[in-house]
Amino acid sequence: MDILLVASAFNSLSQRVYAELSDQGHHVDVVLASHGADAVRAAVREVRPELIVAPMLKSALPQDVWQEHTCLIVHPGPPGDRGPSSLDWAIAEEAPEWGVTVLQAEAAMDAGDIWAEGSFRVPPAGKSDVYRNEVSDAAAAAVLLAVRRFADGSFKPRPQSDPGISVVWRDSFRQEQRRIDWESDSTDTVLRKLRGADSQPGVLDEVCGREVFLHGGHPEDRLRGHPGELLATRSGAVCRATRDGAVWIPNLRARKNSGDPAPFRRPAASVLATFPAPPGSGPGMPSSSDRPYWLPEIAAPLELPPNRTTWTDIRYRQRDGIGFLSFSFPGGAMSTNHCRRLLAAYRYALTRPTSVLVLGGTRDFFSNGIHLNVIEASSDPAGESWSNLLAMNDLVEAVLRTTDRLVVAALGGNAAAGGVMLALAADEVWCRTGSVLNPHYRNMGLYGSEYWTYSLPRRVGAETAERLTSEALPVSAATAARIGLVDRLVPAHAREFTTEVERLAAALADDPDLTRRITAKTTARHADELQRPLAEYRRTELARMRAIFFDPQAPYHALRSAFVRKVPSGSARPLATEGAR
């Protein structure tokens, strides 16, 4: 079937729907509604679709389009729910269960007949995490069912006037409802407000006399202070006191009209470093580029005791001869600092007596490669791009050169560009069935590095590697497994992924063939090195990337800036690239 996807952005859900419909044999095209109603109409005329599906839509479809074609809208709420902020309300009201509805477009918002629906338990996680996992799982299943029903031709969609459907209109969830009262709100309330806006739109607040948006929130068990007081930094995040505890906030964003040259999400400490020190902080030293001098940097141990409840983006734990090195960076983006700290943690993990080392293994993003937001905010974007890439390469090389144990990359969520190549450096790649991979760099105007010219053809063959990097299309987990990009699919809910990975890792460690596999791995690495050293792959890739980074006219700079600042770049189908999501 010829299907046209209409989306306000080719985001995680749109990519997943695209990939899974393609897996079903449908011919799928994409047009961005953000390019305007005329662009949508032109795409409809050109494609002449049998069906139109809108996985993520912030504006109404043109009336003439939905009147002349069957248009299915994905609404992130249960049947009868209406309004633009459904998931925000679900988190704010602590709904134990929520849903997704696929309905037919009509004049009234979210009022069309129901083609399919799904439900899920709402986990204690941020809105964007829930959207990329539980919502995405339910939505993908519902879309596939709705498309099958449409193709069958005999299904009659259910009107929302049916008995048993309670229609509830929910207004836009506004900043006044998100606002934190640091003197009165409990830690649980603060966390709920932060998690309900972790990616977009953030919680508008005042820090050091300036208005900023707060993104993300995690509890802290030990640090305390006056409500609203900034207490410390850690690995780019900032800790802020509540009336009965404290929370860690990973990212801040200045208002677009604030005069800040970098009004987009980035590590909170680096934003604070540009602020004047609050009264009473003392003369101190000038702030560094990545953290304010007037706050202490309080590290967390890599092996965090089980009785601690605090935020850290990198953790190591060990059980029964298996090492688990988990990491979780906002949006999956990895800055120079992230890469260097993760490499240090990886080297520590290699000193531990394990036969299997698992990288990742948590829900949500694995990695999306270099951190475009941090690069865009730098006074020297070309130099920061280069530093970030070198740090990412160092990390990938360390994984590739590990020969004394088996390394598993466990992808609980999506991965893109250099993040995919980090996973491919491992001996085995395990991937949750709902994940989407983007093993390419082209949409950001980059050739790519992270040893992709070694790892990708080694897994999928030269011809498929060329197709993946040139077509620059998202790949479903199922397709990734079919072509050899992934070794094992993990059919688990996002909330169960870590437990299932632990079970699989235990079975791998108990495999009597493990010692032979490690020996064979060592032999194969030695043979590959003799044929062509890793250093040569690195030199060749970096020469291409350096030429791009340090050429002011290279498309990469404009594409990066447009992506980070959310400015339309003119592309009709802007597929996923590296950077913050």
C-alpha positions as MATLAB code, in Angstrom:
seq = 'MDILLVASAFNSLSQRVYAELSDQGHHVDVVLASHGADAVRAAVREVRPELIVAPMLKSALPQDVWQEHTCLIVHPGPPGDRGPSSLDWAIAEEAPEWGVTVLQAEAAMDAGDIWAEGSFRVPPAGKSDVYRNEVSDAAAAAVLLAVRRFADGSFKPRPQSDPGISVVWRDSFRQEQRRIDWESDSTDTVLRKLRGADSQPGVLDEVCGREVFLHGGHPEDRLRGHPGELLATRSGAVCRATRDGAVWIPNLRARKNSGDPAPFRRPAASVLATFPAPPGSGPGMPSSSDRPYWLPEIAAPLELPPNRTTWTDIRYRQRDGIGFLSFSFPGGAMSTNHCRRLLAAYRYALTRPTSVLVLGGTRDFFSNGIHLNVIEASSDPAGESWSNLLAMNDLVEAVLRTTDRLVVAALGGNAAAGGVMLALAADEVWCRTGSVLNPHYRNMGLYGSEYWTYSLPRRVGAETAERLTSEALPVSAATAARIGLVDRLVPAHAREFTTEVERLAAALADDPDLTRRITAKTTARHADELQRPLAEYRRTELARMRAIFFDPQAPYHALRSAFVRKVPSGSARPLATEGAR';
ca = [
       0.000    0.000    0.000;
       1.154    3.550   -0.708;
       1.121    5.421    2.593;
       1.997    9.053    3.224;
       3.192   10.007    6.711;
       2.418   13.594    7.687;
       4.339   14.703   10.776;
       5.251   17.978   12.420;
       8.708   16.466   12.963;
      10.350   13.211   11.951;
      10.752   12.347   15.624;
      11.243    9.001   17.355;
       7.624    7.880   16.940;
       7.412    9.024   13.314;
      10.620    7.138   12.539;
       9.373    3.999   14.233;
       6.058    4.074   12.374;
       7.947    4.681    9.128;
      10.326    1.778    9.754;
       7.679   -0.711   10.884;
       5.256    0.092    8.067;
       8.147   -0.325    5.625;
       8.936   -3.688    7.228;
       5.353   -4.729    6.426;
       6.002   -4.128    2.738;
       4.221   -0.781    2.421;
       5.679    2.034    0.324;
       5.994    4.935    2.754;
       6.702    8.605    1.993;
       7.047   11.433    4.506;
       6.124   15.113    4.417;
       6.611   17.589    7.237;
       3.515   19.500    8.272;
       5.849   22.184    9.633;
       6.586   23.138    6.023;
       3.009   24.326    5.666;
      -0.353   23.214    4.304;
       0.733   23.722    0.692;
       3.661   21.321    1.180;
       1.232   18.714    2.516;
      -1.113   19.229   -0.416;
       1.781   18.978   -2.896;
       2.955   15.711   -1.329;
      -0.571   14.293   -1.527;
      -0.790   15.206   -5.217;
       2.615   13.698   -5.953;
       2.335   10.487   -3.934;
      -1.391    9.861   -4.487;
      -1.491    7.794   -1.285;
      -4.062    5.134   -0.512;
      -3.842    6.118    3.149;
      -2.445    9.061    5.144;
      -1.094    8.505    8.668;
      -0.093   11.302   11.049;
       2.054    9.837   13.872;
       2.886   13.207   15.420;
       0.994   16.351   14.500;
       0.975   19.771   16.167;
      -1.217   21.476   13.567;
      -4.418   20.466   11.815;
      -4.356   18.738    8.449;
      -5.744   20.834    5.595;
      -9.495   20.315    5.397;
      -9.451   19.401    1.707;
      -6.888   16.661    2.447;
      -8.859   14.868    5.181;
     -12.120   15.284    3.295;
     -10.727   13.607    0.168;
      -8.510   10.972    1.816;
      -8.705    8.682    4.824;
      -6.345   10.259    7.352;
      -5.458    8.456   10.572;
      -4.218   10.535   13.495;
      -2.202    9.099   16.397;
      -3.427   10.674   19.631;
      -1.353    9.978   22.786;
      -4.398    9.483   24.990;
      -7.090    6.831   25.580;
     -10.394    6.810   23.645;
     -12.428    9.911   24.450;
      -9.419   11.932   25.552;
      -9.036   15.180   23.619;
      -6.635   18.088   23.653;
      -3.029   18.956   22.844;
      -1.368   17.998   26.156;
      -2.655   14.533   26.924;
       0.576   12.973   28.150;
       1.391   16.052   30.245;
      -1.918   15.658   32.066;
      -1.378   11.930   32.558;
       1.925   12.562   34.334;
       0.652   15.566   36.292;
      -2.353   13.612   37.541;
      -0.261   10.480   38.186;
      -2.484    8.309   36.025;
      -1.565    4.648   36.666;
      -2.580    3.687   33.129;
      -2.833    5.635   29.900;
      -3.471    4.927   26.260;
      -3.018    5.726   22.593;
      -5.812    6.108   20.049;
      -5.649    6.003   16.266;
      -8.599    8.034   15.000;
      -9.837    9.437   11.739;
      -9.247   13.119   11.062;
     -12.241   15.416   11.077;
     -12.989   19.073   11.820;
     -13.038   18.797   15.627;
      -9.719   17.999   17.289;
      -9.357   14.345   18.358;
     -13.084   13.725   17.796;
     -12.893   11.306   14.854;
     -13.925    7.664   14.715;
     -11.571    5.182   16.371;
      -9.634    2.729   14.179;
      -7.429    1.217   16.880;
      -6.280    1.783   20.444;
      -3.744    0.565   22.982;
      -2.986    1.012   26.656;
       0.039    0.906   28.950;
       1.098    1.336   32.548;
       2.637    4.746   33.212;
       6.118    4.326   34.734;
       7.816    6.802   37.100;
       9.839    8.344   34.271;
      10.124   11.575   32.322;
       7.557   12.462   29.673;
       9.976   12.097   26.771;
      11.136    8.691   28.043;
       7.518    7.491   28.347;
       6.764    8.896   24.888;
       9.709    7.107   23.256;
       8.935    3.808   24.972;
       5.460    3.038   26.353;
       3.643    5.475   24.052;
       5.719    4.408   21.069;
       5.083    0.692   21.716;
       1.334    1.211   22.004;
       1.174    3.622   19.064;
       3.178    1.415   16.692;
       0.993   -1.601   17.467;
      -2.185    0.458   17.073;
      -1.068    1.971   13.744;
      -0.182   -1.432   12.302;
      -3.591   -2.769   13.389;
      -5.409    0.258   11.949;
      -3.572   -0.117    8.622;
      -4.485   -3.810    8.452;
      -8.112   -2.947    9.165;
      -8.106   -0.270    6.471;
      -6.536   -2.621    3.938;
      -9.097   -5.308    4.753;
     -11.905   -2.910    3.878;
     -14.531   -4.502    6.088;
     -13.726   -2.799    9.394;
     -16.077   -0.080   10.580;
     -14.364    2.426   12.916;
     -16.063    3.103   16.253;
     -17.558    6.575   16.792;
     -16.651    8.324   20.024;
     -20.353    8.721   20.724;
     -20.536    5.014   21.539;
     -21.587    4.066   25.082;
     -18.597    3.378   27.315;
     -16.474    6.181   25.857;
     -16.227    9.191   28.145;
     -15.182   12.287   26.246;
     -12.829   14.498   28.264;
     -11.345   17.729   26.893;
      -7.999   18.708   28.413;
      -6.680   22.200   27.731;
      -3.049   22.940   26.939;
      -0.869   22.337   29.978;
       0.585   25.780   30.605;
       3.632   27.082   32.417;
       1.479   28.413   35.266;
       0.549   24.808   36.038;
       4.149   23.634   35.794;
       5.627   26.378   37.949;
       7.508   25.165   41.018;
       6.973   26.745   44.426;
      10.292   25.862   46.021;
       9.128   26.951   49.469;
       5.964   24.858   49.453;
       6.277   21.993   46.946;
       7.514   18.646   48.227;
      10.350   16.833   46.458;
       7.841   14.420   44.927;
       5.813   17.335   43.558;
       8.918   19.036   42.163;
      10.030   15.816   40.479;
       6.600   15.274   38.960;
       6.596   18.785   37.498;
      10.130   18.419   36.150;
       9.495   14.996   34.650;
       6.290   16.206   33.028;
       8.275   18.699   30.942;
      11.735   17.110   30.782;
      12.333   17.483   27.061;
       9.687   19.996   26.008;
       8.755   22.579   27.024;
      10.754   22.541   30.271;
       9.661   24.248   33.488;
      10.045   28.025   33.445;
      11.842   29.197   36.591;
      14.241   31.819   37.884;
      17.878   30.996   38.610;
      20.325   33.649   39.801;
      17.863   36.346   38.778;
      17.440   35.028   35.238;
      14.526   33.203   33.672;
      15.418   29.738   32.403;
      13.672   26.494   31.590;
      14.536   23.476   33.735;
      14.786   20.111   31.955;
      14.739   16.788   33.784;
      14.691   15.900   37.458;
      16.184   13.220   39.724;
      16.053   12.802   43.532;
      19.006   13.443   45.866;
      19.234   11.693   49.234;
      21.909   13.619   51.153;
      22.422   17.228   50.081;
      20.144   19.741   51.786;
      19.684   23.506   51.868;
      17.205   26.360   51.908;
      14.332   25.707   49.437;
      15.383   26.819   45.965;
      19.073   27.107   46.879;
      21.649   25.831   44.396;
      23.798   23.294   46.253;
      26.307   21.650   43.912;
      27.122   20.468   40.426;
      27.873   16.974   39.206;
      28.908   15.982   35.710;
      27.079   18.948   34.163;
      23.937   18.737   36.312;
      23.003   21.074   39.152;
      21.494   20.142   42.521;
      18.759   22.362   43.965;
      17.186   22.182   47.410;
      13.482   21.573   47.960;
      11.573   22.090   51.209;
      12.135   18.450   52.207;
      15.091   17.300   50.112;
      16.842   18.124   46.867;
      16.732   17.341   43.155;
      19.287   17.105   40.359;
      18.497   19.006   37.147;
      20.635   17.877   34.169;
      19.780   20.572   31.600;
      18.822   24.248   31.457;
      17.660   26.409   28.583;
      17.569   30.197   28.359;
      14.533   31.933   26.883;
      14.846   32.756   23.203;
      14.358   36.476   23.847;
      16.836   36.574   26.733;
      19.811   37.662   24.670;
      21.623   34.392   25.409;
      23.470   33.388   22.209;
      22.774   29.722   22.992;
      19.051   29.549   23.948;
      18.733   25.786   23.707;
      19.022   22.812   26.059;
      22.487   22.038   27.327;
      24.175   20.873   30.544;
      22.893   22.953   33.433;
      26.315   23.684   34.888;
      27.581   25.142   31.612;
      24.587   27.496   31.480;
      25.174   28.576   35.091;
      28.824   29.236   34.270;
      27.696   32.187   32.152;
      25.683   33.726   35.008;
      27.106   36.212   37.517;
      27.816   34.705   40.923;
      25.007   35.277   43.439;
      25.608   37.719   46.328;
      27.662   36.245   49.131;
      29.523   33.797   46.939;
      32.842   35.512   47.520;
      35.302   36.707   44.888;
      36.405   33.200   43.926;
      37.811   32.461   40.525;
      36.231   33.202   37.166;
      33.880   30.455   36.026;
      35.231   27.833   33.676;
      33.374   27.243   30.445;
      31.530   24.232   31.812;
      30.677   24.923   35.462;
      30.265   27.845   37.938;
      33.166   28.328   40.351;
      30.816   29.235   43.194;
      29.268   25.766   43.465;
      31.155   22.673   44.631;
      31.507   19.759   42.220;
      30.417   16.704   44.193;
      31.145   13.428   42.439;
      29.221   10.218   42.959;
      31.060    6.896   43.267;
      31.089    4.825   40.083;
      29.900    1.841   42.093;
      27.000    3.472   43.879;
      25.933    1.690   47.091;
      22.440    0.150   46.835;
      21.153    2.330   49.690;
      21.886    5.581   47.806;
      19.245    7.570   45.894;
      21.081   10.148   43.875;
      21.690   11.051   40.270;
      24.677    9.950   38.265;
      24.819    9.394   34.520;
      27.415    6.584   34.616;
      27.306    3.570   36.941;
      29.175    0.300   37.295;
      28.021   -2.777   39.140;
      29.136   -6.351   39.167;
      27.316   -9.612   39.743;
      28.493  -13.222   39.359;
      31.407  -12.456   37.076;
      29.456  -10.004   34.915;
      30.167   -6.286   34.775;
      27.378   -3.825   33.981;
      28.478   -0.376   32.843;
      25.309    1.678   32.414;
      25.068    5.246   31.197;
      22.222    7.616   30.447;
      22.847   11.006   28.869;
      19.965   13.430   28.160;
      18.780   12.984   24.606;
      21.452   10.333   24.059;
      23.963   13.044   23.126;
      27.565   12.548   24.285;
      29.781   15.593   24.749;
      33.566   15.519   24.989;
      33.224   15.354   28.762;
      30.666   12.533   28.601;
      32.935   10.493   26.330;
      36.022   11.001   28.471;
      34.222   10.094   31.676;
      32.650    7.026   30.092;
      36.055    5.948   28.772;
      37.532    6.282   32.268;
      34.658    4.183   33.625;
      35.180    1.608   30.875;
      38.864    1.337   31.721;
      37.917    0.821   35.362;
      35.487   -1.925   34.334;
      38.324   -3.669   32.495;
      40.272   -3.929   35.758;
      37.462   -5.951   37.328;
      37.484   -9.788   37.194;
      34.645  -10.407   34.746;
      34.194  -12.569   31.666;
      31.254  -10.559   30.296;
      30.896   -6.767   30.257;
      27.528   -5.217   29.384;
      27.413   -1.639   28.081;
      24.115    0.203   28.425;
      21.298   -2.056   29.495;
      18.930    0.696   30.649;
      15.670    1.918   29.132;
      15.558    4.741   26.594;
      18.420    6.094   24.448;
      21.655    4.163   24.067;
      23.607    6.914   22.303;
      23.120    9.394   19.467;
      26.787   10.297   19.042;
      28.445   13.673   19.469;
      26.661   16.466   21.350;
      25.525   19.018   18.789;
      24.024   21.356   21.413;
      27.295   21.644   23.330;
      29.149   22.127   20.049;
      26.750   24.853   18.892;
      27.135   26.690   22.218;
      30.936   26.609   22.022;
      32.951   29.710   21.144;
      34.775   27.454   18.667;
      32.270   24.966   17.202;
      34.790   23.508   14.770;
      37.326   22.900   17.524;
      34.703   21.462   19.871;
      33.388   19.206   17.097;
      36.911   17.886   16.635;
      37.517   17.368   20.370;
      34.169   15.625   20.759;
      34.854   13.310   17.837;
      38.332   12.411   19.089;
      36.903   11.574   22.510;
      34.174    9.452   20.927;
      36.766    7.646   18.795;
      38.917    6.941   21.851;
      35.943    5.319   23.563;
      34.998    3.191   20.551;
      38.611    2.127   20.039;
      38.855    0.962   23.652;
      35.850   -1.301   23.109;
      37.222   -2.622   19.814;
      40.572   -3.463   21.414;
      39.074   -5.370   24.366;
      40.091   -9.005   23.867;
      40.066  -10.552   27.364;
      36.260  -10.772   27.764;
      33.080  -10.570   25.743;
      31.499   -7.126   25.486;
      27.762   -6.771   24.944;
      26.042   -3.542   23.901;
      22.479   -3.625   25.249;
      20.227   -1.084   23.534;
      17.079   -0.394   25.501;
      16.175    2.477   23.189;
      17.148    4.284   20.028;
      20.656    4.884   18.724;
      22.012    7.000   15.884;
      25.239    7.777   14.009;
      28.256    7.424   16.300;
      26.038    5.864   18.952;
      25.279    2.969   16.609;
      28.991    2.600   15.886;
      29.733    2.503   19.620;
      27.329   -0.424   19.887;
      28.866   -2.168   16.863;
      32.282   -2.080   18.531;
      30.982   -4.689   20.994;
      31.046   -8.426   20.329;
      27.273   -8.750   20.561;
      24.498   -6.183   20.130;
      21.235   -6.829   21.981;
      18.355   -4.564   21.071;
      14.891   -4.055   22.528;
      12.312   -4.762   19.851;
      10.896   -1.235   19.977;
      14.200    0.498   19.211;
      15.032    2.397   16.031;
      18.575    2.680   14.658;
      19.971    5.361   12.354;
      23.381    4.006   11.271;
      24.381    7.002    9.199;
      25.696   10.580    9.331;
      24.633   12.002    5.997;
      21.752   14.182    7.193;
      24.146   16.298    9.220;
      26.505   16.682    6.263;
      29.120   14.385    7.814;
      31.202   11.512    6.483;
      31.329    9.876    9.909;
      33.974    8.295   12.076;
      34.010    6.076   15.214;
      35.594    3.333   13.051;
      32.396    2.856   11.081;
      34.307    1.940    7.935;
      35.632   -1.069    9.881;
      32.672   -2.055   12.059;
      29.715   -1.576    9.736;
      30.948   -3.548    6.676;
      32.295   -6.227    9.035;
      28.749   -6.815   10.269;
      26.492   -6.227    7.278;
      28.825   -6.384    4.278;
      30.148   -3.585    2.090;
      27.047   -3.325   -0.119;
      24.576   -3.021    2.757;
      26.881   -0.616    4.598;
      26.913    1.619    1.529;
      23.134    1.491    1.264;
      22.563    2.260    4.959;
      24.874    5.265    4.964;
      23.746    6.689    1.619;
      19.973    6.206    1.972;
      20.104    7.560    5.544;
      16.826    5.953    6.598;
      15.767    4.727   10.041;
      15.986    0.972   10.604;
      13.663   -0.979   12.878;
      15.085   -3.420   15.401;
      13.644   -6.303   13.368;
      15.359   -5.172   10.179;
      18.589   -4.514   12.083;
      18.532   -8.135   13.272;
      17.721   -9.435    9.788;
      20.669   -7.689    8.135;
      23.160   -8.483   10.909;
      23.331   -5.086   12.556;
      21.923   -6.613   15.754;
      22.628  -10.090   17.181;
      19.694  -10.540   19.521;
      16.240   -8.996   19.796;
      14.948   -8.536   23.333;
      11.114   -8.601   23.254;
      10.616   -6.919   26.609;
       8.700   -3.904   27.857;
      10.944   -0.925   28.531;
      10.435   -1.346   32.285;
      11.591   -4.993   32.077;
      14.568   -4.506   29.763;
      17.289   -4.248   32.424;
      16.100   -7.390   34.209;
      15.945   -9.330   30.955;
      19.447   -8.179   29.991;
      20.743   -9.408   33.351;
      19.159  -12.811   32.728;
      20.640  -13.073   29.226;
      24.068  -11.931   30.462;
      24.019  -14.607   33.178;
      23.273  -17.263   30.547;
      26.128  -15.952   28.392;
      28.560  -16.030   31.318;
      27.555  -19.638   32.078;
      27.978  -20.743   28.469;
      30.666  -23.482   28.413;
      31.743  -22.142   25.019;
      32.605  -18.703   26.443;
      36.344  -19.291   26.848;
      36.635  -20.540   23.279;
      34.735  -17.502   22.028;
      37.049  -15.103   23.846;
      40.089  -16.885   22.383;
      38.578  -16.759   18.888;
      37.842  -13.082   19.345;
      41.477  -12.378   20.233;
      42.674  -14.292   17.192;
      40.257  -12.477   14.879;
      41.276   -9.042   16.206;
      44.939   -9.888   15.646;
      44.217  -11.036   12.073;
      42.200   -7.906   11.323;
      44.995   -5.721   12.683;
      47.527   -7.401   10.401;
      45.272   -6.922    7.388;
      44.591   -3.252    8.118;
      45.394   -1.564   11.446;
      42.640    0.262   13.289;
      44.887    3.326   13.259;
      44.582    3.457    9.473;
      40.768    3.401    9.602;
      40.956    6.202   12.145;
      43.342    8.353   10.100;
      41.249    8.019    6.950;
      37.960    8.823    8.643;
      39.336   11.716   10.666;
      40.945   13.293    7.617;
      37.507   13.466    5.980;
      35.861   14.783    9.156;
      38.546   17.382    9.869;
      38.107   18.820    6.382;
      34.375   19.209    7.081;
      34.671   20.611   10.614;
      37.204   23.290    9.735;
      35.571   24.397    6.478;
      33.257   27.321    7.391;
      31.299   26.731    4.173;
      30.659   23.043    4.826;
      26.904   22.274    5.055;
      27.484   20.655    8.465;
      27.635   24.020   10.235;
      24.316   25.300    8.902;
      22.634   21.914    9.348;
      23.888   21.626   12.924;
      22.741   25.117   13.818;
      19.308   24.590   12.256;
      18.891   21.268   14.065;
      19.901   22.615   17.475;
      17.956   25.869   17.177;
      14.931   24.103   15.635;
      15.015   26.225   12.509;
      13.629   24.590    9.325;
      16.529   23.572    7.103;
      14.455   23.159    3.949;
      14.684   19.375    3.884;
      11.481   17.582    2.987;
      12.414   14.587    5.103;
      14.917   15.416    7.857;
      15.811   11.969    9.137;
      17.511   11.477   12.514;
      21.074   12.562   13.006;
      23.498   12.866   15.861;
      22.833   15.162   18.782;
      20.335   15.917   21.505;
      16.772   14.690   21.069;
];
